[in-house]
Amino acid sequence: MAEEIHVGVLMFTAYRSAENRIIDAARRAGYTDLTVPQARIAARIGPHGTRLTELAEQAQVAKQTATVLVDRLERAGYVERVVDPTDARARLVRIAARGAEVIAVARAEEARIEAEWSEHLGRRRMQQLREALTMLREITDPYAAPD
Amino acid sequence: MAEEIHVGVLMFTAYRSAENRIIDAARRAGYTDLTVPQARIAARIGPHGTRLTELAEQAQVAKQTATVLVDRLERAGYVERVVDPTDARARLVRIAARGAEVIAVARAEEARIEAEWSEHLGRRRMQQLREALTMLREITDPYAAPD
DNA sequence: GGCATCTAGTACGATGATAGGACTATTTTA
DNA sequence: TAAAATAGTCCTATCATCGTACTAGATGCC
């Protein structure tokens, strides 16, 4: 029975572990508002801002949900909305000052987690893991960002 | 920038994709109630029933949340609660008839997904992925089921 | 045994997350 | 230029989440 665990469940466990650690790190740093779904959305904002619909697709939630999450992030000062110069219907969600601060905290914890995982697995296996997941993205990412 | 994606995010994408597909399959089969959090809890029920606290830990939610989810699952006929013969305080959550039906549907979709992933990655890489994730579980699973 | 302590689960209440349906404004297509 | 598509929001209903507090049963310790 040991081999019967679905690969997806294994991913959930590892992913959720990382997510919890990052949220905890943010809380310890004083960013006690900021929930997991909010962080998930915020983590997908690109350097020059990202459209709400795009964020919704990547986080795999409805756009109404993304609207609510961005509302809260905006009210808390983590992000801001600016008009998209290329399309008057659209608005770009961008990281605001407070957002940049917490992202730094998150990135640091992220790096720590990656280092721990890498140490536990060994460099070769870690590399294989990353490679396999990156390939998998081709068929599991609905947005299929060409990077 | 292409290599900067955190391994955790890659896992989220794949995991969420699988989860969505399984839920969709269940809906198509007529099980239109049943939400993602409910399914997550239900998926962790063992063959002889599992305690609520245990389910909460494995799904990484508070026990109050697990109570609510099990309530809904029970009302919809997917699971049932029976007294734990070894502890009068505890109750075992067990799969009920309707639950067994939808699990069959879920397992089938799960197998299909694994097959697709395996085909996309190739057998060797799929095996490496499973191996790495299984190892990772040792340091990321708070419940650390011995299995 | 008997009392303090711990554990399993529930109840209440407040807030966040989620999405269906409908709507406006703008852009794209035919 | 009219028709269709797209970006985003609003309204509303329901689910999910968890802090705090509580009850009932189990355990540890003298």
XYZ file of C-alpha atoms (C1' of nucleotides) in Angstrom:
354
model
C 0.000 0.000 0.000
C 3.012 2.235 0.458
C 3.190 3.106 -3.242
C -0.497 3.875 -3.615
C -0.272 7.528 -2.677
C -1.216 9.680 -5.608
C 1.550 11.961 -6.789
C -0.830 14.885 -6.472
C -1.363 14.260 -2.781
C 2.371 14.179 -2.237
C 2.604 17.532 -3.960
C -0.149 18.921 -1.779
C 1.726 17.943 1.346
C 4.980 19.531 0.297
C 3.372 22.596 -1.194
C 1.183 23.235 1.796
C 4.149 22.852 4.092
C 6.088 25.509 2.209
C 3.067 27.780 2.057
C 2.497 27.540 5.800
C 6.095 28.262 6.557
C 6.123 31.335 4.365
C 2.913 32.660 5.906
C 4.328 32.038 9.371
C 7.500 33.895 8.491
C 5.438 36.838 7.273
C 3.384 36.830 10.459
C 6.471 36.751 12.606
C 7.767 39.743 10.661
C 4.634 41.644 11.636
C 2.455 41.139 8.582
C -0.353 39.505 10.501
C -3.128 40.318 8.101
C -2.429 38.581 4.755
C -4.075 35.223 4.310
C -3.020 32.233 2.255
C -5.337 32.910 -0.706
C -4.271 36.548 -0.723
C -0.620 35.571 -0.721
C -1.246 33.111 -3.523
C -2.633 35.859 -5.686
C 0.048 38.366 -4.743
C 2.801 35.868 -5.474
C 1.733 35.793 -9.097
C 2.047 39.489 -9.767
C 4.759 40.182 -12.300
C 7.413 42.896 -12.057
C 5.434 45.307 -14.221
C 2.019 44.465 -12.861
C -0.409 41.804 -13.931
C -4.023 41.857 -14.985
C -6.616 40.565 -12.620
C -7.938 37.991 -15.056
C -4.457 36.666 -15.520
C -3.966 36.377 -11.770
C -7.268 34.562 -11.452
C -6.302 32.064 -14.128
C -2.907 31.381 -12.666
C -4.216 30.954 -9.143
C -7.060 28.918 -10.618
C -9.885 30.844 -9.022
C -12.851 32.741 -10.507
C -12.260 36.354 -11.371
C -14.823 37.448 -8.786
C -12.691 35.749 -6.182
C -9.583 37.434 -7.492
C -11.389 40.787 -7.295
C -12.156 40.248 -3.614
C -8.619 39.141 -2.826
C -7.075 42.078 -4.656
C -9.510 44.407 -2.882
C -8.245 43.231 0.483
C -4.626 43.320 -0.600
C -5.137 46.848 -1.845
C -6.863 48.012 1.305
C -3.998 46.585 3.358
C -1.474 48.426 1.210
C 0.189 45.389 -0.324
C -0.798 46.136 -3.919
C -2.213 48.916 -6.033
C -4.310 49.080 -9.174
C -3.225 51.217 -12.096
C -4.782 51.625 -15.496
C -3.384 49.495 -18.267
C -2.050 51.884 -20.931
C -2.693 49.334 -23.657
C -6.340 48.645 -22.790
C -8.707 51.049 -21.081
C -10.893 48.204 -19.838
C -8.055 46.586 -17.961
C -6.143 47.571 -14.874
C -2.794 46.281 -13.792
C -2.326 45.017 -10.283
C 1.084 46.054 -9.032
C 3.077 45.454 -5.900
C 2.989 48.458 -3.565
C 5.577 49.443 -0.972
C 4.238 47.271 1.805
C 3.938 44.399 -0.638
C 7.578 44.665 -1.611
C 8.549 44.448 2.041
C 6.671 41.276 2.730
C 7.831 39.745 -0.533
C 11.398 40.134 0.632
C 10.528 38.212 3.772
C 8.754 35.559 1.742
C 11.613 35.164 -0.713
C 14.066 34.671 2.116
C 11.963 31.933 3.661
C 11.437 30.412 0.234
C 15.168 30.215 -0.303
C 15.589 28.622 3.098
C 12.983 26.000 2.273
C 14.557 25.225 -1.082
C 17.917 24.826 0.588
C 16.489 22.426 3.147
C 14.708 20.400 0.533
C 17.813 20.297 -1.581
C 19.851 19.113 1.349
C 17.360 16.409 2.197
C 17.042 15.128 -1.359
C 20.551 15.737 -2.556
C 21.380 18.002 -5.458
C 20.753 15.458 -8.163
C 17.298 14.466 -7.016
C 16.356 18.085 -6.400
C 17.349 18.898 -9.942
C 15.297 15.987 -11.257
C 12.323 17.160 -9.209
C 12.508 20.638 -10.620
C 12.892 19.326 -14.130
C 9.916 16.995 -13.868
C 7.690 19.675 -12.346
C 8.686 22.198 -14.974
C 7.787 19.744 -17.711
C 4.529 18.951 -15.999
C 3.647 22.604 -16.064
C 3.312 22.358 -19.818
C 0.207 20.254 -19.439
C -1.140 21.441 -16.081
C -0.855 25.211 -16.272
C -4.052 26.495 -17.844
C -2.433 29.819 -18.479
C 0.645 28.219 -19.963
C 2.760 31.309 -19.613
C 5.534 31.211 -22.197
C 7.653 32.928 -19.543
C 14.141 34.464 -15.023
C 12.983 31.121 -16.376
C 14.518 29.106 -13.570
C 13.325 31.356 -10.785
C 10.015 29.638 -10.205
C 9.867 28.156 -6.749
C 9.431 24.410 -6.707
C 6.453 24.848 -4.401
C 4.605 26.957 -6.944
C 5.188 24.325 -9.585
C 3.690 21.763 -7.242
C 0.683 23.965 -6.653
C -0.004 24.230 -10.347
C 0.135 20.504 -10.934
C -1.720 19.620 -7.778
C -4.482 22.107 -8.350
C -4.858 20.946 -11.910
C -5.362 17.365 -10.763
C -7.753 18.442 -8.045
C -9.863 20.453 -10.455
C -10.027 17.606 -12.921
C -11.153 15.156 -10.264
C -13.842 17.511 -8.999
C -15.011 18.083 -12.565
C -15.204 14.357 -13.154
C -17.296 13.953 -10.013
C -19.617 16.749 -11.120
C -20.041 15.232 -14.533
C -20.947 11.952 -12.863
C -23.752 13.735 -11.058
C -22.139 14.516 -7.724
C -22.640 18.236 -8.018
C -22.553 19.030 -4.350
C -19.106 18.116 -2.965
C -16.605 20.928 -2.828
C -12.826 20.853 -2.979
C -12.246 21.177 0.787
C -14.829 18.480 1.431
C -13.184 16.153 -1.054
C -9.787 16.833 0.507
C -11.065 15.701 3.865
C -12.937 12.706 2.480
C -9.878 11.565 0.535
C -8.037 11.071 3.790
C -10.506 8.694 5.402
C -8.954 5.285 5.944
C -10.585 1.946 5.136
C -11.767 1.422 8.714
C -12.701 4.992 9.441
C -10.588 7.845 10.718
C -10.953 10.217 13.617
C -11.866 13.783 12.936
C -8.794 15.188 14.636
C -6.622 12.985 12.500
C -8.372 14.148 9.342
C -7.913 17.755 10.400
C -4.197 17.262 10.928
C -3.672 15.519 7.629
C -5.655 18.062 5.673
C -3.927 20.799 7.652
C -7.038 22.591 8.838
C -8.382 23.365 12.320
C -10.603 20.745 13.842
C -13.558 23.145 13.805
C -13.163 23.349 10.058
C -13.013 19.585 9.805
C -16.199 19.370 11.865
C -18.025 21.622 9.444
C -16.751 19.736 6.418
C -17.669 16.352 7.861
C -21.091 17.736 8.784
C -21.744 18.623 5.193
C -20.332 15.362 3.894
C -22.548 13.481 6.318
C -25.659 15.425 5.421
C -25.008 14.702 1.758
C -24.623 11.004 2.478
C -20.956 10.693 1.571
C -19.729 9.705 5.039
C -21.100 8.563 8.380
C -19.967 8.945 11.966
C -19.757 5.913 14.226
C -18.576 5.681 17.802
C -14.991 4.646 18.342
C -15.099 1.415 20.372
C -11.743 2.226 21.937
C -12.639 5.733 23.125
C -16.102 6.993 23.966
C -15.114 10.582 23.341
C -14.072 9.883 19.786
C -16.045 9.015 16.716
C -14.790 7.469 13.534
C -15.644 9.063 10.235
C -16.326 6.364 7.684
C -17.124 6.308 4.001
C -20.840 5.712 3.366
C -22.438 4.205 0.276
C -22.632 7.411 -1.730
C -19.072 8.188 -0.745
C -17.838 4.878 -2.099
C -19.519 5.623 -5.408
C -17.879 8.971 -5.902
C -14.530 7.616 -4.749
C -14.645 5.114 -7.580
C -15.161 7.974 -10.010
C -12.321 9.947 -8.427
C -9.922 7.019 -8.494
C -10.593 6.459 -12.153
C -9.853 10.082 -13.001
C -6.796 9.972 -10.771
C -5.464 6.985 -12.669
C -6.102 8.761 -15.954
C -4.185 11.807 -14.760
C -1.250 9.736 -13.575
C -1.170 7.979 -16.899
C -1.128 11.284 -18.765
C 1.581 12.718 -16.587
C 3.603 9.555 -16.953
C 3.253 9.701 -20.698
C 4.272 13.335 -20.823
C 7.302 12.892 -18.593
C 8.333 9.421 -19.594
C 8.466 6.526 -17.186
C 11.886 7.300 -15.811
C 11.203 10.913 -14.952
C 7.825 10.025 -13.477
C 9.520 7.507 -11.254
C 12.081 10.080 -10.170
C 9.317 12.558 -9.429
C 7.503 10.096 -7.239
C 10.682 9.155 -5.448
C 11.659 12.742 -4.722
C 8.188 13.663 -3.490
C 8.032 10.611 -1.267
C 11.345 11.536 0.298
C 10.215 15.109 0.705
C 7.240 13.886 2.650
C 9.577 12.885 5.435
C 10.295 16.504 6.218
C 7.065 18.165 5.065
C 4.331 15.948 6.428
C 3.491 17.175 9.915
C 1.433 14.090 10.514
C 4.258 11.845 9.359
C 2.159 8.743 8.894
C 4.464 5.732 9.184
C 2.588 3.782 6.476
C -10.016 5.753 44.635
C -10.135 10.686 43.637
C -8.782 15.055 41.799
C -6.108 17.685 38.356
C -5.134 17.513 33.755
C -5.476 16.283 29.096
C -7.951 15.012 24.861
C -12.041 14.414 21.277
C -15.340 16.754 19.574
C -18.885 20.374 19.328
C -21.182 25.194 19.528
C -21.040 30.042 18.637
C -19.721 33.891 16.180
C -17.018 36.799 13.179
C -14.671 37.184 8.953
C -12.696 35.578 4.608
C -13.216 32.938 0.247
C -15.784 31.343 -3.537
C -18.547 31.623 -7.506
C -23.175 32.253 -10.328
C -25.553 35.778 -12.687
C -25.946 40.128 -14.379
C -24.073 44.602 -15.752
C -20.916 48.552 -17.795
C -17.229 50.014 -20.489
C -14.105 49.047 -23.972
C -11.989 46.441 -27.665
C -12.007 43.334 -31.475
C -14.143 41.047 -35.286
C -16.968 40.525 -39.221
C -20.636 50.248 -38.052
C -23.014 46.585 -35.804
C -22.172 42.231 -33.381
C -19.473 39.594 -30.513
C -15.879 39.186 -27.230
C -13.254 40.771 -23.169
C -11.903 43.181 -18.489
C -13.569 44.144 -14.522
C -17.099 45.078 -10.959
C -21.420 44.560 -8.132
C -24.820 41.832 -5.786
C -25.927 37.876 -3.411
C -25.808 33.378 -1.480
C -23.181 29.854 0.459
C -19.094 27.602 2.055
C -14.693 27.669 4.649
C -11.906 29.026 8.381
C -10.601 29.574 12.945
C -10.530 32.034 17.817
C -12.766 31.302 22.046
C -15.264 28.635 24.988
C -17.562 24.494 26.432
C -18.959 19.308 27.541
C -17.889 14.600 28.039
C -14.810 11.118 28.557
C -9.843 9.424 29.402
C -5.315 9.579 31.887
C -1.899 10.584 35.238
C -0.497 11.079 39.837
C -0.770 11.178 44.923
